[in-house]
Coordinates of C-alpha atoms and ligand atoms in Angstrom, one line a residue:
M21 CA 10.7 22.3 -6.3
T22 CA 8.3 22.9 -3.5
N23 CA 8.7 22.5 0.0
I24 CA 5.5 20.0 0.3
R25 CA 4.9 17.5 1.6
H26 CA 4.0 14.9 -0.9
F27 CA 3.2 11.3 0.0
L28 CA 4.2 10.0 -3.5
D29 CA 6.1 6.9 -3.1
L30 CA 8.1 5.2 -1.2
D31 CA 11.3 5.2 -3.4
L32 CA 10.7 9.2 -3.0
I33 CA 11.0 9.8 0.9
E34 CA 14.2 9.2 3.0
T35 CA 14.2 6.2 4.7
D36 CA 14.2 8.3 7.9
V37 CA 11.2 9.6 7.7
L38 CA 9.8 6.7 6.5
R39 CA 10.8 4.7 10.1
K40 CA 10.1 7.7 12.1
I41 CA 6.0 7.7 10.2
L42 CA 6.6 3.9 11.4
D43 CA 7.7 4.5 15.1
R44 CA 4.7 7.2 15.6
A45 CA 2.5 5.0 14.2
V46 CA 3.3 2.7 16.7
T47 CA 3.0 5.1 19.8
L48 CA -0.1 6.2 18.5
K49 CA -2.2 3.0 18.4
A50 CA -1.0 2.9 21.7
E51 CA -2.7 5.4 22.7
S52 CA -6.3 5.7 24.1
S53 CA -7.3 9.1 21.9
S54 CA -5.1 10.9 19.8
Q55 CA -7.3 14.3 19.3
D56 CA -6.5 17.8 18.6
R57 CA -3.4 17.2 17.1
L58 CA -4.5 18.1 13.7
S59 CA -7.2 20.3 15.0
G60 CA -9.0 22.3 12.4
K61 CA -7.3 20.4 9.5
S62 CA -9.6 19.5 7.0
V63 CA -8.2 16.7 4.1
A64 CA -9.8 15.6 1.0
L65 CA -10.5 12.4 -0.1
V66 CA -11.2 11.7 -4.1
F67 CA -11.6 8.9 -5.1
E68 CA -12.0 7.4 -8.8
K69 CA -12.1 3.6 -7.9
P70 CA -13.9 1.9 -4.8
S71 CA -12.6 1.5 -1.6
T72 CA -13.2 -0.4 2.3
R73 CA -9.8 0.2 4.1
T74 CA -7.8 3.7 2.6
R75 CA -11.2 5.2 2.9
V76 CA -12.9 4.4 6.3
S77 CA -9.3 4.6 7.7
F78 CA -8.9 7.5 6.2
E79 CA -11.8 9.3 7.4
L80 CA -11.7 7.7 10.8
A81 CA -7.9 9.3 11.0
I82 CA -8.5 13.3 10.4
L83 CA -11.8 13.0 12.2
Q84 CA -10.3 11.1 15.6
L85 CA -6.7 13.9 15.4
G86 CA -9.2 16.6 15.5
G87 CA -9.6 17.4 11.8
H88 CA -12.0 16.8 8.7
A89 CA -12.8 14.9 6.0
V90 CA -14.7 15.6 2.9
V91 CA -15.7 12.6 0.6
L92 CA -15.0 12.4 -2.9
D93 CA -16.7 9.3 -3.9
Q94 CA -16.7 7.9 -7.6
G95 CA -18.8 9.9 -9.1
D96 CA -19.6 12.2 -7.4
T97 CA -16.9 15.3 -9.2
Q98 CA -16.5 17.2 -11.8
L99 CA -13.1 15.0 -12.5
G100 CA -16.1 12.1 -14.3
R101 CA -17.3 15.1 -16.5
G102 CA -13.8 16.1 -17.9
E103 CA -12.7 19.3 -15.4
T104 CA -8.6 18.8 -15.4
V105 CA -7.1 17.0 -12.5
G106 CA -5.0 19.8 -12.1
D107 CA -8.4 22.3 -12.3
T108 CA -9.4 19.5 -9.5
A109 CA -5.7 20.1 -7.5
R110 CA -6.0 24.1 -7.6
V111 CA -9.9 24.5 -6.5
L112 CA -9.5 21.9 -3.6
S113 CA -6.4 23.7 -2.6
E114 CA -8.4 26.6 -1.1
Y115 CA -10.6 24.6 0.5
V116 CA -8.3 21.9 2.5
D117 CA -4.5 21.2 4.1
A118 CA -4.5 18.1 1.8
I119 CA -5.5 15.7 -0.9
M120 CA -5.5 12.3 -0.8
L121 CA -6.2 10.8 -4.5
R122 CA -6.2 7.0 -5.3
T123 CA -7.0 7.1 -8.9
S124 CA -6.0 4.5 -11.8
E125 CA -3.2 6.2 -14.3
A126 CA 0.2 7.3 -11.9
K127 CA 0.3 10.2 -14.0
N128 CA -3.3 11.5 -12.6
L129 CA -1.5 11.4 -9.2
I130 CA 1.7 13.6 -10.3
E131 CA -0.6 16.1 -12.6
M132 CA -2.6 16.5 -8.7
S133 CA 0.9 16.9 -6.6
Q134 CA 2.3 19.7 -9.2
A135 CA -1.4 21.9 -9.3
A136 CA -1.5 21.6 -6.1
N137 CA -0.9 23.8 -3.3
V138 CA -1.3 21.4 0.0
P139 CA 0.3 17.8 0.2
V140 CA -0.8 15.4 -1.8
I141 CA -1.2 11.6 -0.9
N142 CA -1.9 8.4 -3.3
G143 CA -4.4 6.2 -1.9
L144 CA -3.8 3.8 -4.7
T145 CA -3.1 4.3 -8.4
N146 CA -2.7 0.9 -10.7
S147 CA 1.2 1.4 -10.3
S148 CA 1.5 2.1 -6.8
H149 CA -0.4 1.4 -2.9
P150 CA 2.5 2.9 -0.6
C151 CA 0.7 3.4 2.7
Q152 CA -0.5 -0.2 2.2
I153 CA 3.1 -1.6 2.3
M154 CA 3.8 1.0 5.5
A155 CA 0.8 -0.4 7.2
D156 CA 2.8 -4.2 6.4
V157 CA 5.9 -3.2 7.0
M158 CA 4.5 -2.0 10.7
T159 CA 2.4 -5.2 10.8
F160 CA 5.4 -7.3 10.1
E161 CA 7.3 -5.7 12.8
A162 CA 4.6 -5.8 15.6
N163 CA 4.3 -9.9 14.2
K164 CA 8.5 -10.4 14.0
G165 CA 10.4 -7.8 15.0
P166 CA 12.5 -5.0 13.5
I167 CA 12.2 -6.5 9.1
N168 CA 15.7 -5.4 8.0
G169 CA 18.0 -9.0 7.2
K170 CA 14.6 -11.1 7.3
T171 CA 12.8 -12.2 3.9
V172 CA 9.4 -11.5 2.5
A173 CA 8.3 -13.6 0.3
W174 CA 4.9 -12.9 -2.7
S175 CA 3.1 -14.9 -4.7
G176 CA 1.0 -14.6 -7.0
D177 CA 0.7 -10.9 -9.3
G178 CA 3.6 -8.7 -10.6
N179 CA 0.9 -5.4 -9.2
N180 CA 0.5 -2.8 -7.8
V181 CA 1.2 -3.7 -4.5
A182 CA 3.7 -6.0 -4.9
A183 CA 5.4 -3.0 -6.1
S184 CA 5.3 -0.8 -3.1
W185 CA 6.9 -3.7 -1.2
I186 CA 9.9 -3.3 -3.9
H187 CA 10.5 0.1 -3.2
A188 CA 9.7 -0.9 0.7
A189 CA 12.5 -4.2 0.3
V190 CA 15.1 -0.9 -0.6
K191 CA 13.9 0.9 2.6
F192 CA 13.8 -1.0 4.8
D193 CA 16.3 -3.1 4.0
F194 CA 15.3 -6.6 3.8
E195 CA 15.2 -9.5 1.3
L196 CA 12.2 -9.9 -1.5
R197 CA 11.0 -12.2 -3.4
L198 CA 8.4 -12.2 -5.9
A199 CA 6.7 -15.3 -7.9
S200 CA 4.7 -14.8 -10.6
P201 CA 4.1 -15.7 -14.3
R202 CA 6.6 -14.0 -16.7
P203 CA 3.4 -11.6 -18.2
L204 CA 2.7 -10.5 -14.9
Q205 CA 5.9 -9.8 -13.0
N206 CA 7.2 -6.4 -11.7
S207 CA 8.4 -4.7 -14.9
T208 CA 12.3 -5.0 -15.4
E209 CA 12.6 -1.2 -14.9
L210 CA 11.3 -1.5 -11.0
I211 CA 13.6 -4.5 -10.6
S212 CA 16.7 -3.6 -12.0
W213 CA 15.9 0.3 -9.6
A214 CA 16.2 -2.1 -6.8
N215 CA 19.1 -3.6 -7.2
N216 CA 20.8 -0.8 -8.3
N217 CA 20.0 0.4 -5.1
G218 CA 20.7 -1.9 -2.7
G219 CA 17.6 -3.6 -2.7
K220 CA 17.8 -7.5 -2.7
V221 CA 15.1 -8.1 -4.9
L222 CA 14.8 -11.5 -6.3
V223 CA 12.1 -12.3 -9.3
S224 CA 11.2 -15.6 -10.0
E225 CA 8.4 -17.7 -12.1
D226 CA 8.5 -20.1 -9.5
P227 CA 6.5 -19.5 -5.4
K228 CA 8.8 -22.5 -4.6
L229 CA 11.6 -20.9 -4.0
A230 CA 10.5 -17.5 -3.0
V231 CA 8.6 -18.7 -0.2
N232 CA 11.4 -21.4 1.0
G233 CA 12.5 -20.2 4.3
A234 CA 10.2 -17.0 4.6
D235 CA 9.6 -14.9 7.3
C236 CA 6.3 -13.2 5.9
V237 CA 4.5 -14.6 2.6
V238 CA 2.3 -11.7 0.9
T239 CA 0.0 -11.6 -1.7
D240 CA -3.2 -9.5 -3.4
T241 CA -5.8 -9.9 -5.4
W242 CA -5.4 -12.1 -9.2
I243 CA -7.7 -8.9 -10.9
S244 CA -6.6 -5.9 -9.8
M245 CA -8.9 -3.0 -10.0
G246 CA -9.7 -1.9 -14.2
D247 CA -8.1 -5.4 -14.9
N248 CA -9.9 -6.6 -18.0
N249 CA -8.4 -10.0 -18.5
G250 CA -10.1 -12.0 -15.7
K251 CA -9.6 -15.8 -17.8
E252 CA -6.1 -15.9 -18.4
R253 CA -4.9 -13.9 -15.6
L254 CA -6.6 -16.3 -14.1
R255 CA -4.7 -19.1 -16.3
L256 CA -1.4 -17.9 -15.3
L257 CA -1.7 -17.4 -11.6
E258 CA -3.6 -20.9 -11.3
P259 CA 0.2 -22.2 -9.6
Y260 CA 0.6 -19.5 -7.5
R261 CA -1.9 -19.7 -5.2
I262 CA -1.2 -19.8 -1.3
D263 CA -1.9 -22.9 0.5
K264 CA -1.7 -24.2 2.9
E265 CA 1.5 -26.7 0.7
L266 CA 2.6 -23.6 -0.1
M267 CA 2.8 -21.7 3.4
S268 CA 3.9 -24.2 4.6
A269 CA 7.7 -24.4 3.1
A270 CA 8.0 -20.8 5.1
K271 CA 9.6 -20.9 8.2
P272 CA 7.3 -22.8 11.0
D273 CA 6.8 -19.3 12.4
A274 CA 6.0 -17.1 9.3
I275 CA 3.2 -14.9 9.0
F276 CA 0.1 -14.7 6.6
M277 CA 0.0 -10.9 5.0
H278 CA -2.7 -9.8 2.2
C279 CA -4.0 -6.2 1.8
L280 CA -7.0 -7.3 0.9
P281 CA -9.8 -7.6 -0.5
A282 CA -9.4 -11.3 -0.8
H283 CA -10.8 -14.1 -3.2
R284 CA -10.0 -17.3 -1.5
G285 CA -9.7 -20.3 -3.2
N286 CA -8.4 -17.7 -5.8
E287 CA -4.3 -16.4 -4.2
V288 CA -5.4 -17.9 -1.2
D289 CA -7.0 -20.5 0.3
S290 CA -9.4 -20.1 2.9
E291 CA -6.5 -22.5 5.2
V292 CA -4.1 -19.8 5.1
I293 CA -5.3 -16.5 5.5
D294 CA -8.4 -17.7 8.2
G295 CA -5.7 -19.8 9.8
P296 CA -3.6 -19.6 12.7
Q297 CA -0.6 -17.5 10.7
S298 CA -2.8 -15.2 9.2
V299 CA -2.6 -11.5 10.8
V300 CA -4.5 -9.5 8.2
W301 CA -7.2 -8.2 10.7
E302 CA -4.7 -6.6 12.2
E303 CA -2.7 -5.3 9.5
A304 CA -6.2 -4.1 7.8
G305 CA -6.2 -2.5 11.2
N306 CA -3.0 -0.7 11.5
R307 CA -3.3 1.5 8.3
L308 CA -5.8 3.5 10.7
P309 CA -2.6 4.5 12.8
V310 CA -0.4 4.8 9.9
Q311 CA -3.0 6.7 8.0
K312 CA -2.8 9.9 11.2
S313 CA 0.9 9.7 11.4
I314 CA 1.0 9.8 7.9
L315 CA -0.6 13.0 7.6
M316 CA 0.7 14.6 10.9
W317 CA 3.9 14.6 8.5
C318 CA 2.2 15.7 5.4
L319 CA 0.8 18.2 7.3
G320 CA 4.0 19.3 8.7
T321 CA 4.1 18.2 12.4
D322 CA 7.8 17.1 13.2
V323 CA 9.3 14.5 11.2
Ligands
CP425 N1 -6.1 -2.3 1.1 C1 -7.1 -1.0 0.2 O1 -6.6 -0.8 0.0 O2 -7.9 -2.0 0.9 P1 -9.5 -0.8 0.3 O3 -9.0 -1.3 -1.5 O4 -10.6 -1.1 0.6 O5 -9.1 0.6 0.5
NVA426 N1 -3.9 -5.0 -6.1 C1 -5.3 -4.3 -5.3 C2 -5.0 -4.1 -4.2 C3 -6.7 -3.3 -3.8 C4 -6.7 -2.6 -2.4 C5 -5.9 -3.4 -6.5 O1 -5.1 -2.8 -7.8 O2 -7.0 -3.7 -7.2

């Protein structure tokens, strides 16, 4: 056990720490300049999968805090030629103050965090996407007030992003209703963990049941990076599209969120994602102050 502040998953971090990270993200967003908070610090951003938002927001976050980012894109490192994750972690720890990793298997992230002497941040795995959901909770609260006691509905694939929503439902105490076709539902272990830890997480195959009266409706792509059974997924997920009719089952003032990238006509119709209830651009924008606040926590700046 070390005192290194890794940001690996929301279920592994105390609620009061997550709350402080969010509160500080709100403050950082309101400031015109946040220079020098991480002056002289450097962060390696390691991508084994593509990224637009995570890459740009982390790179600018550290830059705007006075530090420096080294971006290692897919295929740029010796990881792709068989150097182990552990050895990569030990080497990067000699150079930088923190490592953000986007990878496929969650075990790579664990291996990185066990071998690194510096904080490791989860920039998405096949199993979770915690930085995204921090920005989502921030966006929810900016539009609808405190999330505790509210209802969030998910209709679509029970994927990595849904898994971090499940962690968040426990940590931030809101009701989460997920609708996914049975073969694509989040694992029963994860749902049981949530409900055994005070969560109110309901899973069904019925999108209307999930969305009914919700404060927020969320979805994500039907085909995540690395998924290869595309045709079958499209067939199974067809009834889960968020269209105007499904959105109208939520509260009249409900918001729509999507972590992006979006596929109009698949998981969401243009009328919804480009309509008045959508907050997806604000949600993407909030990745920046959230990444700043996560970096500050990892690097030991208060909280
Ligand atoms: N939402 C998100 O993480 O986007 P990127 O894959 O572009 O980083
Ligand atoms: N579920 C998606 C999220 C992308 C940000 C994926 O893993 O590809």
